[in-house]
Coordinates of C-alpha atoms in Angstrom, one line a residue:
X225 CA 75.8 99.5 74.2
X226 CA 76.3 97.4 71.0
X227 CA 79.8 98.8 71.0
X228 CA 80.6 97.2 74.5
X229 CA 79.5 93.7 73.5
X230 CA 81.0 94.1 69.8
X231 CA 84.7 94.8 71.5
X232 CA 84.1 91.5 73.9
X233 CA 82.9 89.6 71.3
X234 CA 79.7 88.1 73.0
X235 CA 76.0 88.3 73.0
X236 CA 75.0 91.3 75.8
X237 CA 74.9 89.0 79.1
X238 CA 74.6 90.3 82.4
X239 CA 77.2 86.5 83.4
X240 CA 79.9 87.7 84.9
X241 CA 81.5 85.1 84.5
X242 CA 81.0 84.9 80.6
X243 CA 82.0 88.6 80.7
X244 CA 85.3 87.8 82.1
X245 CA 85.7 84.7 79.8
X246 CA 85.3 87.0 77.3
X247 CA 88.0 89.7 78.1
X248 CA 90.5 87.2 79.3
X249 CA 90.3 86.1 75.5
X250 CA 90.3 89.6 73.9
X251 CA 93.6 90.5 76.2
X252 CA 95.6 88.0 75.1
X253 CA 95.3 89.3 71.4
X254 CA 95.4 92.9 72.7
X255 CA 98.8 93.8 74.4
X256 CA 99.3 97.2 76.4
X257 CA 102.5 97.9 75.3
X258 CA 101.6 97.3 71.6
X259 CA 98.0 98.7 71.4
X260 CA 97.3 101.1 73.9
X261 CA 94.4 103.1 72.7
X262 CA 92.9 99.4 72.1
X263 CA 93.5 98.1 75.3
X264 CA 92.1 101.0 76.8
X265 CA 89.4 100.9 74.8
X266 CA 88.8 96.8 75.9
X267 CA 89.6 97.8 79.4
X268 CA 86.7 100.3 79.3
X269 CA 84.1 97.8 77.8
X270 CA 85.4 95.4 80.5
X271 CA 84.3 97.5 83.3
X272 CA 81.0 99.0 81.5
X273 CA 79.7 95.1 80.7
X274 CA 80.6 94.6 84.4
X275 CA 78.6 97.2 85.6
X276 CA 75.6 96.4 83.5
X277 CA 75.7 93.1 84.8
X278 CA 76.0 93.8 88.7
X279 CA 73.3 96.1 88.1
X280 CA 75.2 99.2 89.6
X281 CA 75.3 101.5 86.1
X282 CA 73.3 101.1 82.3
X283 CA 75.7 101.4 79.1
X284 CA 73.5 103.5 77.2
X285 CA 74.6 103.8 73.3
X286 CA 77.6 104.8 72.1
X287 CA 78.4 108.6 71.5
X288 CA 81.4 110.3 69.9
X289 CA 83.7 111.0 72.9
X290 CA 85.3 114.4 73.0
X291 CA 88.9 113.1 72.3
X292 CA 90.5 113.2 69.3
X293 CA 89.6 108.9 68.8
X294 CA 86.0 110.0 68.8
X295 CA 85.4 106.8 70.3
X296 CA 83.7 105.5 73.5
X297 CA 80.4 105.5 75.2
X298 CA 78.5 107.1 78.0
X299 CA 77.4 105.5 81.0
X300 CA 74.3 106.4 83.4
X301 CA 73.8 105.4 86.7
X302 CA 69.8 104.2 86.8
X303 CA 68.9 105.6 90.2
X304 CA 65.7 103.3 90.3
X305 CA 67.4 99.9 89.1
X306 CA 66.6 97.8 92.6
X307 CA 69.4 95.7 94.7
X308 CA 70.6 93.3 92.4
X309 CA 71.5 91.5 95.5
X310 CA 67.9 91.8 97.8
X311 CA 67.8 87.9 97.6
X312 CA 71.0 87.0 96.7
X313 CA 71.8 83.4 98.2
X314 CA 74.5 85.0 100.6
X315 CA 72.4 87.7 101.9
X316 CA 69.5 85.2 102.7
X317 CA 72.2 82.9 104.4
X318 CA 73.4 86.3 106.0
X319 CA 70.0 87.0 107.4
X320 CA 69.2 83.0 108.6
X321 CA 72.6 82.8 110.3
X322 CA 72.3 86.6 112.1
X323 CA 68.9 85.8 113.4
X324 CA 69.0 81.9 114.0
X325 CA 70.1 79.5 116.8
X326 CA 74.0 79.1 115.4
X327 CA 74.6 82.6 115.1
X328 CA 77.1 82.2 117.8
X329 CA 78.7 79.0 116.1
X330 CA 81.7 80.9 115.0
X331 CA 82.2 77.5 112.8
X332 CA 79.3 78.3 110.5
X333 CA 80.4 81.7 110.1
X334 CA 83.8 81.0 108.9
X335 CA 82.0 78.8 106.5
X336 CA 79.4 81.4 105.5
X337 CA 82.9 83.7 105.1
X338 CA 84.3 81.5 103.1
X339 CA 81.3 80.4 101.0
X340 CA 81.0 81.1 96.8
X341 CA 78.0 82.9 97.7
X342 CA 79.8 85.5 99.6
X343 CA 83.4 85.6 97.8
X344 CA 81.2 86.7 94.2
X345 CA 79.4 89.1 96.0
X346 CA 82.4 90.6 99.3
X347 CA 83.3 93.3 97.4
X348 CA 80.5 94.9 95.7
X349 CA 78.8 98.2 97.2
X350 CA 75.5 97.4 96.7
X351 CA 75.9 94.1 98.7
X352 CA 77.9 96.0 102.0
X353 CA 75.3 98.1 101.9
X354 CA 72.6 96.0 102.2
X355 CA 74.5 93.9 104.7
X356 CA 74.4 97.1 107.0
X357 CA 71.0 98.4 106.1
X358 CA 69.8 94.7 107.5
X359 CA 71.9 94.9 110.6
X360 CA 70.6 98.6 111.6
X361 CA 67.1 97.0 110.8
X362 CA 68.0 94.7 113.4
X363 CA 70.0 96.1 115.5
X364 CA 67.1 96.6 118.8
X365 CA 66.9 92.6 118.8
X366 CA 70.1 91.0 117.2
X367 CA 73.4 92.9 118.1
X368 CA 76.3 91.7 115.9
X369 CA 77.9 88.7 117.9
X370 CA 81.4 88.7 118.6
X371 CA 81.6 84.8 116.8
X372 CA 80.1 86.8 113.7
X373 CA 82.4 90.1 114.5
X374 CA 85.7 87.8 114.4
X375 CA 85.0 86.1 110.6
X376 CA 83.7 89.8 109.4
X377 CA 87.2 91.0 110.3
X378 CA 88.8 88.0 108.9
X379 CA 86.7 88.2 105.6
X380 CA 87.6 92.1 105.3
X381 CA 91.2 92.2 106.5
X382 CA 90.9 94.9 108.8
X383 CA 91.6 95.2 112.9
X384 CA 90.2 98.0 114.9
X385 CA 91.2 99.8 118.0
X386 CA 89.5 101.9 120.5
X387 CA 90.9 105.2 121.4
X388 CA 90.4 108.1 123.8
X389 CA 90.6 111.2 123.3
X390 CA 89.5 114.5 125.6
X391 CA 86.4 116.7 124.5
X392 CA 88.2 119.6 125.1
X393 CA 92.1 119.7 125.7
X394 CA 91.4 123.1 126.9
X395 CA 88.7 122.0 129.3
X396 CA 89.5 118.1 130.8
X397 CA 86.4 118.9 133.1
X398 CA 84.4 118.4 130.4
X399 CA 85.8 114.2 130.0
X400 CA 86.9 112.1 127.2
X401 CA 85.3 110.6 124.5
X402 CA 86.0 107.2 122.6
X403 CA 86.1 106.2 119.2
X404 CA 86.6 102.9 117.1
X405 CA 89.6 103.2 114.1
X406 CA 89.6 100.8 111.8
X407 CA 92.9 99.6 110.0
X408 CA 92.5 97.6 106.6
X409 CA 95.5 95.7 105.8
X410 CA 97.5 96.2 102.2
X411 CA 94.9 95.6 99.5
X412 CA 91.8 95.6 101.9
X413 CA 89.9 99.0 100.8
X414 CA 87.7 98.9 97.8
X415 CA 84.5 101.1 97.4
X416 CA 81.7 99.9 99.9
X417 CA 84.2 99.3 102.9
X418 CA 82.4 101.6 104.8
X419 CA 79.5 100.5 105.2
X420 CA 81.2 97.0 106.9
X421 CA 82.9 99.9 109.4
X422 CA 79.8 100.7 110.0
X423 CA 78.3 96.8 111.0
X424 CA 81.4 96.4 113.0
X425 CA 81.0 99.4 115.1
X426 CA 77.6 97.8 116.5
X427 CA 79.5 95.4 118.5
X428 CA 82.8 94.1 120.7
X429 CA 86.6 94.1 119.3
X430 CA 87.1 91.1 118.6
X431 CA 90.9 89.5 119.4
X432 CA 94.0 89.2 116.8
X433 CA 93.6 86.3 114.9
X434 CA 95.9 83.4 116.1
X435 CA 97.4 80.4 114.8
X436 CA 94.5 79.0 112.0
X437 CA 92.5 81.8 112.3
X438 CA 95.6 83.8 111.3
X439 CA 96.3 81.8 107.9
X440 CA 92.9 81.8 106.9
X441 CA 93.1 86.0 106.9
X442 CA 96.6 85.4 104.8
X443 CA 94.6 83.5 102.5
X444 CA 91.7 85.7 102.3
X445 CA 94.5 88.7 101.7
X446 CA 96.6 86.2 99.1
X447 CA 93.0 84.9 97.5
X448 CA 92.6 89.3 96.4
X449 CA 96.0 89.4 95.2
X450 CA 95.0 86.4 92.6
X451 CA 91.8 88.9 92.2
X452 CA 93.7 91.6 91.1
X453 CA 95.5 89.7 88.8
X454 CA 92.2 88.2 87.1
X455 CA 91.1 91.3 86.8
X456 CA 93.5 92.8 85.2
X457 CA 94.6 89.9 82.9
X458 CA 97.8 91.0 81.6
X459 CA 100.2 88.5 82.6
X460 CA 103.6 89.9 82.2
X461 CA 106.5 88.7 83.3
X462 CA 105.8 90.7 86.9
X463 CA 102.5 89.5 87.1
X464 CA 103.2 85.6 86.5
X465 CA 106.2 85.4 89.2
X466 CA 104.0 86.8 91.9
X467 CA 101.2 84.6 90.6
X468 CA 103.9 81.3 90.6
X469 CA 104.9 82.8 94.8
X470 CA 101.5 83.0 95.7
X471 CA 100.3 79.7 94.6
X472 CA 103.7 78.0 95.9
X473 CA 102.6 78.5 99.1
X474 CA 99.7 75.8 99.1
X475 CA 101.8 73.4 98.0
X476 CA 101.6 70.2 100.2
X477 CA 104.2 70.9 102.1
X478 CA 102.8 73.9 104.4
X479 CA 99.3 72.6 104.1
X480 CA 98.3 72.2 107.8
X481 CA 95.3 71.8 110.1
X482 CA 97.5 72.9 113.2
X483 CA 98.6 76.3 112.0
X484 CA 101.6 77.3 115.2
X485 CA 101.0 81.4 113.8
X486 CA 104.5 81.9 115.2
X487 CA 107.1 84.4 113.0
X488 CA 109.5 81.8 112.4
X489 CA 107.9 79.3 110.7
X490 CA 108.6 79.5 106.8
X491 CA 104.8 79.4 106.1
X492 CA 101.5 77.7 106.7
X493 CA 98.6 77.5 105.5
X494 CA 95.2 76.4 106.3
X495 CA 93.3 73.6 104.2
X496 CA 90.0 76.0 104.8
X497 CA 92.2 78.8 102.7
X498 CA 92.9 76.7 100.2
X499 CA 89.2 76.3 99.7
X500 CA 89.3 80.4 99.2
X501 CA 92.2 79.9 96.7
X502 CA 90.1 76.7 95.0
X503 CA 86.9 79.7 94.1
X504 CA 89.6 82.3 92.3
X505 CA 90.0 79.5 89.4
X506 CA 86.2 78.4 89.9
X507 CA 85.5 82.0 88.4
X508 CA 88.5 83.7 86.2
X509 CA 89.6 81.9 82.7
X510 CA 93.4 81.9 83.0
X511 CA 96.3 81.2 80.3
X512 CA 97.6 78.2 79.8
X513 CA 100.9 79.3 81.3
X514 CA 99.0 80.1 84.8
X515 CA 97.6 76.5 84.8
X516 CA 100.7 74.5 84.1
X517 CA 102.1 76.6 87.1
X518 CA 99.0 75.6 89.2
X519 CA 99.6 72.4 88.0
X520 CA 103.4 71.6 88.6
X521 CA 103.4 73.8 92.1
X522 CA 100.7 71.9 93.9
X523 CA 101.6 68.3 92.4
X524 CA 98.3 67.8 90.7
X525 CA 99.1 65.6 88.3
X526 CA 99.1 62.9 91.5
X527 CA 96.1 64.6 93.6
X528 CA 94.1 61.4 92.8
X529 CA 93.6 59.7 96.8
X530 CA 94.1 60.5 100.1
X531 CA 94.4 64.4 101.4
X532 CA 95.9 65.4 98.4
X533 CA 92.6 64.4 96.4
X534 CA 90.7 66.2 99.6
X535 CA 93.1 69.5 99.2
X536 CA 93.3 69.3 95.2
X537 CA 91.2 67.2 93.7
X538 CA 88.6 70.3 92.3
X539 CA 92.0 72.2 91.1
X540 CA 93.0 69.2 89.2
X541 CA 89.8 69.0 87.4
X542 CA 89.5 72.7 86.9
X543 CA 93.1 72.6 85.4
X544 CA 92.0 69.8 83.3
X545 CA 88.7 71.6 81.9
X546 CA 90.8 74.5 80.6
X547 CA 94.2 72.7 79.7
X548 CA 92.9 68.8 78.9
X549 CA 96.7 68.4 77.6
X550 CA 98.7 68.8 80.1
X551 CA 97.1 65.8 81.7
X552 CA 98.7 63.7 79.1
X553 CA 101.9 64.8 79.4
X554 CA 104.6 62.9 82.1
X555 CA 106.1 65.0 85.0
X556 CA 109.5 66.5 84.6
X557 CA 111.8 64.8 86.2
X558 CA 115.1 66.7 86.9
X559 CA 116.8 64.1 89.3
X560 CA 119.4 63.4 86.9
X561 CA 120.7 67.0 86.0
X562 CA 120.8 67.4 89.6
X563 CA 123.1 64.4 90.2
X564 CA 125.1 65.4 87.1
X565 CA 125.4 69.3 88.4
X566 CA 126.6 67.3 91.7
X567 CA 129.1 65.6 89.8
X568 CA 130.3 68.5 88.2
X569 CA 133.8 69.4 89.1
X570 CA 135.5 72.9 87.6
X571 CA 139.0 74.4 88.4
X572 CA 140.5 77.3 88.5
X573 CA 141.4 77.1 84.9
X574 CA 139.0 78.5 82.0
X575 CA 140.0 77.4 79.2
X576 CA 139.4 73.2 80.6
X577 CA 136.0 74.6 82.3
X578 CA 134.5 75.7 79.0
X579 CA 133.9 72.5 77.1
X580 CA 132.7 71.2 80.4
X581 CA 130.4 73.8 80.3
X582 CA 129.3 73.3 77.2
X583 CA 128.7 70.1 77.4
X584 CA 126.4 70.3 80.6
X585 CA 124.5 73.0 79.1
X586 CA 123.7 71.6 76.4
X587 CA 122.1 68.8 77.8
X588 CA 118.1 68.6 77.0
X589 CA 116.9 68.6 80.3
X590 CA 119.4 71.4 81.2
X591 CA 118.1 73.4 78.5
X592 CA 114.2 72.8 79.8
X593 CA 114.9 73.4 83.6
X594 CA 116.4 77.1 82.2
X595 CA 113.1 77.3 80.9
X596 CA 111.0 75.6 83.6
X597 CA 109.3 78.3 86.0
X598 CA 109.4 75.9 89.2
X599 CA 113.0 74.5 88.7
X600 CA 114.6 78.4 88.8
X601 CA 112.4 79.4 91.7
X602 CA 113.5 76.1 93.3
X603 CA 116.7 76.0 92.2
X604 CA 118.6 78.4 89.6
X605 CA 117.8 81.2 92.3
X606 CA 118.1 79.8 95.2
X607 CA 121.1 77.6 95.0
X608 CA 122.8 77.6 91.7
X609 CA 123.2 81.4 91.8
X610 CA 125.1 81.9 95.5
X611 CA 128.6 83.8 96.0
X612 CA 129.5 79.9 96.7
X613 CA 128.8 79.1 93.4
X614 CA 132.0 79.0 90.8
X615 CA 132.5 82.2 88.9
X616 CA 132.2 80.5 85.5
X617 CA 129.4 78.4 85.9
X618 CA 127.9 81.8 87.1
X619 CA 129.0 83.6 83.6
X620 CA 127.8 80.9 82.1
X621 CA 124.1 81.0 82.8
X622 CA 124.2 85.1 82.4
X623 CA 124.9 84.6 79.3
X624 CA 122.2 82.0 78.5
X625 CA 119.4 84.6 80.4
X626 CA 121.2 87.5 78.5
X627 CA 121.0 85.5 75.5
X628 CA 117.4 84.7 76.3
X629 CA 115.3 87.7 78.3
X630 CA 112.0 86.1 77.3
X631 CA 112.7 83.2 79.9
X632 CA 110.9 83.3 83.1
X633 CA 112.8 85.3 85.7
X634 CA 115.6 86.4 83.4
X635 CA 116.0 90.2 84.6
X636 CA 116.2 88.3 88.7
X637 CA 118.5 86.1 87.7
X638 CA 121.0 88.2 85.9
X639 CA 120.7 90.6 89.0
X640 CA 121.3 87.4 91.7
X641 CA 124.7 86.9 89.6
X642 CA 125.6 89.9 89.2
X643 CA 125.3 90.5 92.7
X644 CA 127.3 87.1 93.4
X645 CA 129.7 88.1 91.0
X646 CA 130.4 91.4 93.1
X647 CA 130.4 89.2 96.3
X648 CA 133.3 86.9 94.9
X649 CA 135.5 90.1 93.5
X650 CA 135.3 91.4 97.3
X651 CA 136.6 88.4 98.7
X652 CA 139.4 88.0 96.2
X653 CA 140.2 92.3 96.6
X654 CA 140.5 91.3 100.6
X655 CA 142.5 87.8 99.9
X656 CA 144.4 90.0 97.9
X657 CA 145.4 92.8 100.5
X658 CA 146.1 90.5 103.4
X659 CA 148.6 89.2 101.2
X660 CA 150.2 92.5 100.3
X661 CA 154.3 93.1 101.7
X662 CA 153.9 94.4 105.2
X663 CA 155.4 97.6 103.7
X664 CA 152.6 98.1 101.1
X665 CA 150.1 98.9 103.8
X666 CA 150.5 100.6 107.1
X667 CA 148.6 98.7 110.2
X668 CA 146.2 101.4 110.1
X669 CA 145.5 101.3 106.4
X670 CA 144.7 97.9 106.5
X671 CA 142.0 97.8 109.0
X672 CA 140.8 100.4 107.2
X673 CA 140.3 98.5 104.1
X674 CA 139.5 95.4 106.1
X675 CA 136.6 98.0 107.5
X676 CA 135.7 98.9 104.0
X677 CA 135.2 95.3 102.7
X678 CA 133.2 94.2 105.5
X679 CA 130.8 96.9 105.1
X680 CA 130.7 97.8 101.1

C-alpha cells in the first residue's frame, strides 16, 4: 500500500478527488512515450488508490511481481467491505424521488440525472447495483415510471427495442415470445451496465429523444468523452484537438433553450448540458493548456452579466482557481491580421510574392495566431487552407508547420494543403489539356481524361 501512495505523492486518502489531483500532477512529469515502465507503474497506482477509495478492492502491501521489474503490488477484493454507496446522497434522492409524489415529474428527474450526486457516482458497479437491488425491492408497489424510464435512458445512452421471435421455428403452434434489446451508444458500456438493463426491463419503452431532450443525451455522451480524457490525462496533441471540438460546441453561439433536433442544423446545445459539461472541471485538475482553451472557446473572460454569467459564470471561476493568470491577460484580438490578409494581393509571379510573404509572416500577431489553437480551428483550417487559396501563400504556411510540428494541429494542416495543393495541380493538368492542338488528343481521349480529372 505504501508503495501506491509513495508513487502519487500524497497521504493514503480514500478523496477521489485528491487522488486524481494527485496523478494529474505525476503525469505531466511522467510521459508515455519517454517512461513507459513508469507510467505504467503510475497508471497502476492510479487505479489501485481508486479502488481503495470507492471501496470496491483493498491494496494490500507491496510484493515482488513476477516480472523481471520485480515491482508492483497485489490487490484483494474484501468480499465483506459494505456498499460504499448504501446512503450515498444520490441513492437517498433515488429512493425519495421513486417512491414520492413527483416521481412522475419528468422535470425532477432530469435534474436528479443531471445532479453532482449522481454524475460522481453513474458509473460505478456497486452504485447500479444497488440502484436495481432497490427497484426489485420495490418493484410489487412502485413500477419504474416511464417519466423516470426516459432520463435513465438519457443518463445511460442506450435505446431499447422489443422484438419477437417464434418458440420454435419448427413448431409455430407453439407462439412467439418477446424480448427487450438494449443498444448503448459509442462509449456507453462500462462494468455495471447491466444491472441498469435490468431496471429498465421493469417498465415501458420510452420514445426517441427529441429536440432538447436529444441535446441533453449529446451532452451526457460529450460530458464521458471529457471523462475519458481526465482519466487518462495524457494530453497529446490527439487528445487536446478533440478536447478544443468538444468544448467549441458550448460556445454561445449554439447555446439554446429551443433545441429544433433536426439533422441540418450545425449544432445545439442545451443550457441544462452545459451544466453536465460545468461538473467534468468541478472534479478533474486539468493543464493549463486545457483551461486557456476553455477559456478562449466559451468567451469567459466576458461571462460577467446577463446569460453568459448564468451559462459560464462557475467555468470562469473554476478556470480562475486553477489558472489566476490568465485573468490578467487581455483577449487576443486578431481583427487586424485579418484585414491585412484581406488586403493581401499576390500574383502569378514568385519571386515579387516572396518578400510579401515575408513580410506578412513575420508580423507578431501573425506569428501568435500560427500558434493560437482557436484561430487555426477557426481560421488556418477552415479558410486559409482551401484549393481557392494561392499556391504560395499555401507553401508558405507548410513550411512554417513543417518548420514547427510542435504547434497545435501541425500534422492537419500540412495534410489540408497538401490536399489543396493536389486539388490546384488537377485543375491546372485539365486547363492544360483543353488547351492542347486538336490533333494532340482524339475526341475520345479527351473525355476520357476529362473523366479521369473529375473523378481522381
Amino acid at each position: 500500500m505504501n508503495d501506491i501512495w509513495r508513487i502519487l505523492q500524497i497521504e493514503p486518502t480514500q478523496d477521489i478527488a485528491v487522488i486524481r489531483r494527485a496523478y494529474a500532477q505525476q503525469v505531466r512529469e511522467c510521459h508515455p512515450e519517454e517512461d513507459p515502465e513508469g507510467f505504467l507503474q503510475l497508471r497502476e497506482a492510479y487505479q489501485a488508490a481508486l479502488a481503495y477509495a470507492e471501496g470496491t478492492e483493498q491494496p494490500q502491501t507491496p510484493e515482488p511481481s513476477s516480472d523481471e521489474a520485480g515491482t508492483g503490488w497485489a490487490i484483494s477484493a474484501e468480499e465483506d467491505v459494505p456498499n460504499p454507496y448504501i446512503d450515498h446522497e444520490a441513492v437517498r434522492n433515488f429512493l425519495d424521488l421513486y417512491t414520492g409524489k413527483q416521481r412522475r415529474n419528468s422535470k425532477v428527474w432530469q435534474e436528479y440525472f443531471m445532479s453532482p450526486a449522481f454524475l460522481d457516482a453513474a458509473r460505478n458497479s456497486r452504485f447500479t447495483a444497488l440502484l436495481r437491488d432497490h427497484a426489485v425491492q420495490l418493484e410489487t408497489e412502485f413500477q419504474p415510471p416511464r417519466e423516470f424510464l426516459t432520463w435513465l435512458y438519457i443518463a445511460y445512452q442506450m435505446t431499447a427495442y422489443k422484438c419477437t421471435y417464434p418458440i420454435d421455428p419448427d413448431h409455430p403452434e407453439l407462439g412467439k415470445r418477446t424480448e427487450i434489446q438494449f443498444r448503448v451508444y459509442d462509449g456507453g458500456m462500462f462494468e455495471g451496465i447491466e444491472a441498469i438493463f435490468e431496471i429498465a426491463v421493469k417498465g415501458p419503452i420510452p420514445k426517441q429523444p427529441q429536440k432538447n431532450e436529444l441535446a441533453i443525451l449529446t451532452s451526457f455522451q460529450e460530458y464521458y468523452k471529457l471523462v475519458r480524457l481526465g482519466e487518462e490525462a495524457v494530453w497529446g496533441e490527439q487528445a487536446a484537438g478533440q478536447f478544443s471540438r468538444l468544448i467549441g460546441c458550448y460556445s454561445p453561439a449554439y447555446i439554446t433553450d429551443k433545441c429544433e433536433g433536426r439533422g441540418d442544423r450545425d449544432i445545439e446545445r442545451h443550457p441544462a448540458g452545459l451544466r453536465i459539461i460545468t461538473h467534468f472541471f468541478e472534479r478533474y485538475s486539468l493543464p493549463e493548456e486545457q483551461y486557456r482553451i476553455l477559456w478562449e472557446k466559451l468567451e469567459l473572460k466576458s461571462a460577467l452579466m446577463g446569460r453568459a454569467k448564468i451559462w459560464y459564470g462557475r467555468l470562469r471561476e473554476i478556470v480562475l482557481e486553477h489558472f489566476p493568470e490568465i485573468g490578467k491577460e487581455s483577449a487576443e484580438s486578431f481583427w487586424n491580421l485579418h484585414k491585412a490578409h484581406m488586403d493581401l494581393h499576390l500574383g502569378s509571379d514568385p519571386e515579387k510574392n516572396r518578400p510579401i510573404l515575408e513580410a506578412f509572416f513575420a508580423r507578431p500577431d501573425m506569428q501568435r495566431a500560427l500558434r493560437n489553437r482557436r484561430f487555426i480551428e477557426e481560421n488556418i483550417l477552415r479558410v486559409w487552407t482551401g484549393d481557392w487559396v494561392a499556391a504560395d501563400f499555401l507553401e508558405k504556411i507548410r513550411s512554417f508547420y513543417q518548420e514547427n510540428p510542435a504547434a497545435p494541429y501541425a500534422k492537419q494542416v500540412i495534410e489540408r494543403v497538401d490536399s489543396s495543393l493536389h486539388s490546384k495541380r488537377l485543375i491546372r493538368q485539365r486547363q492544360e489539356d483543353e488547351q492542347a492542338p486538336a490533333d494532340t488528343l482524339t475526341l475520345k481521349d479527351r473525355s476520357f481524361f476529362r473523366h479521369w480529372l473529375n473523378t481522381a
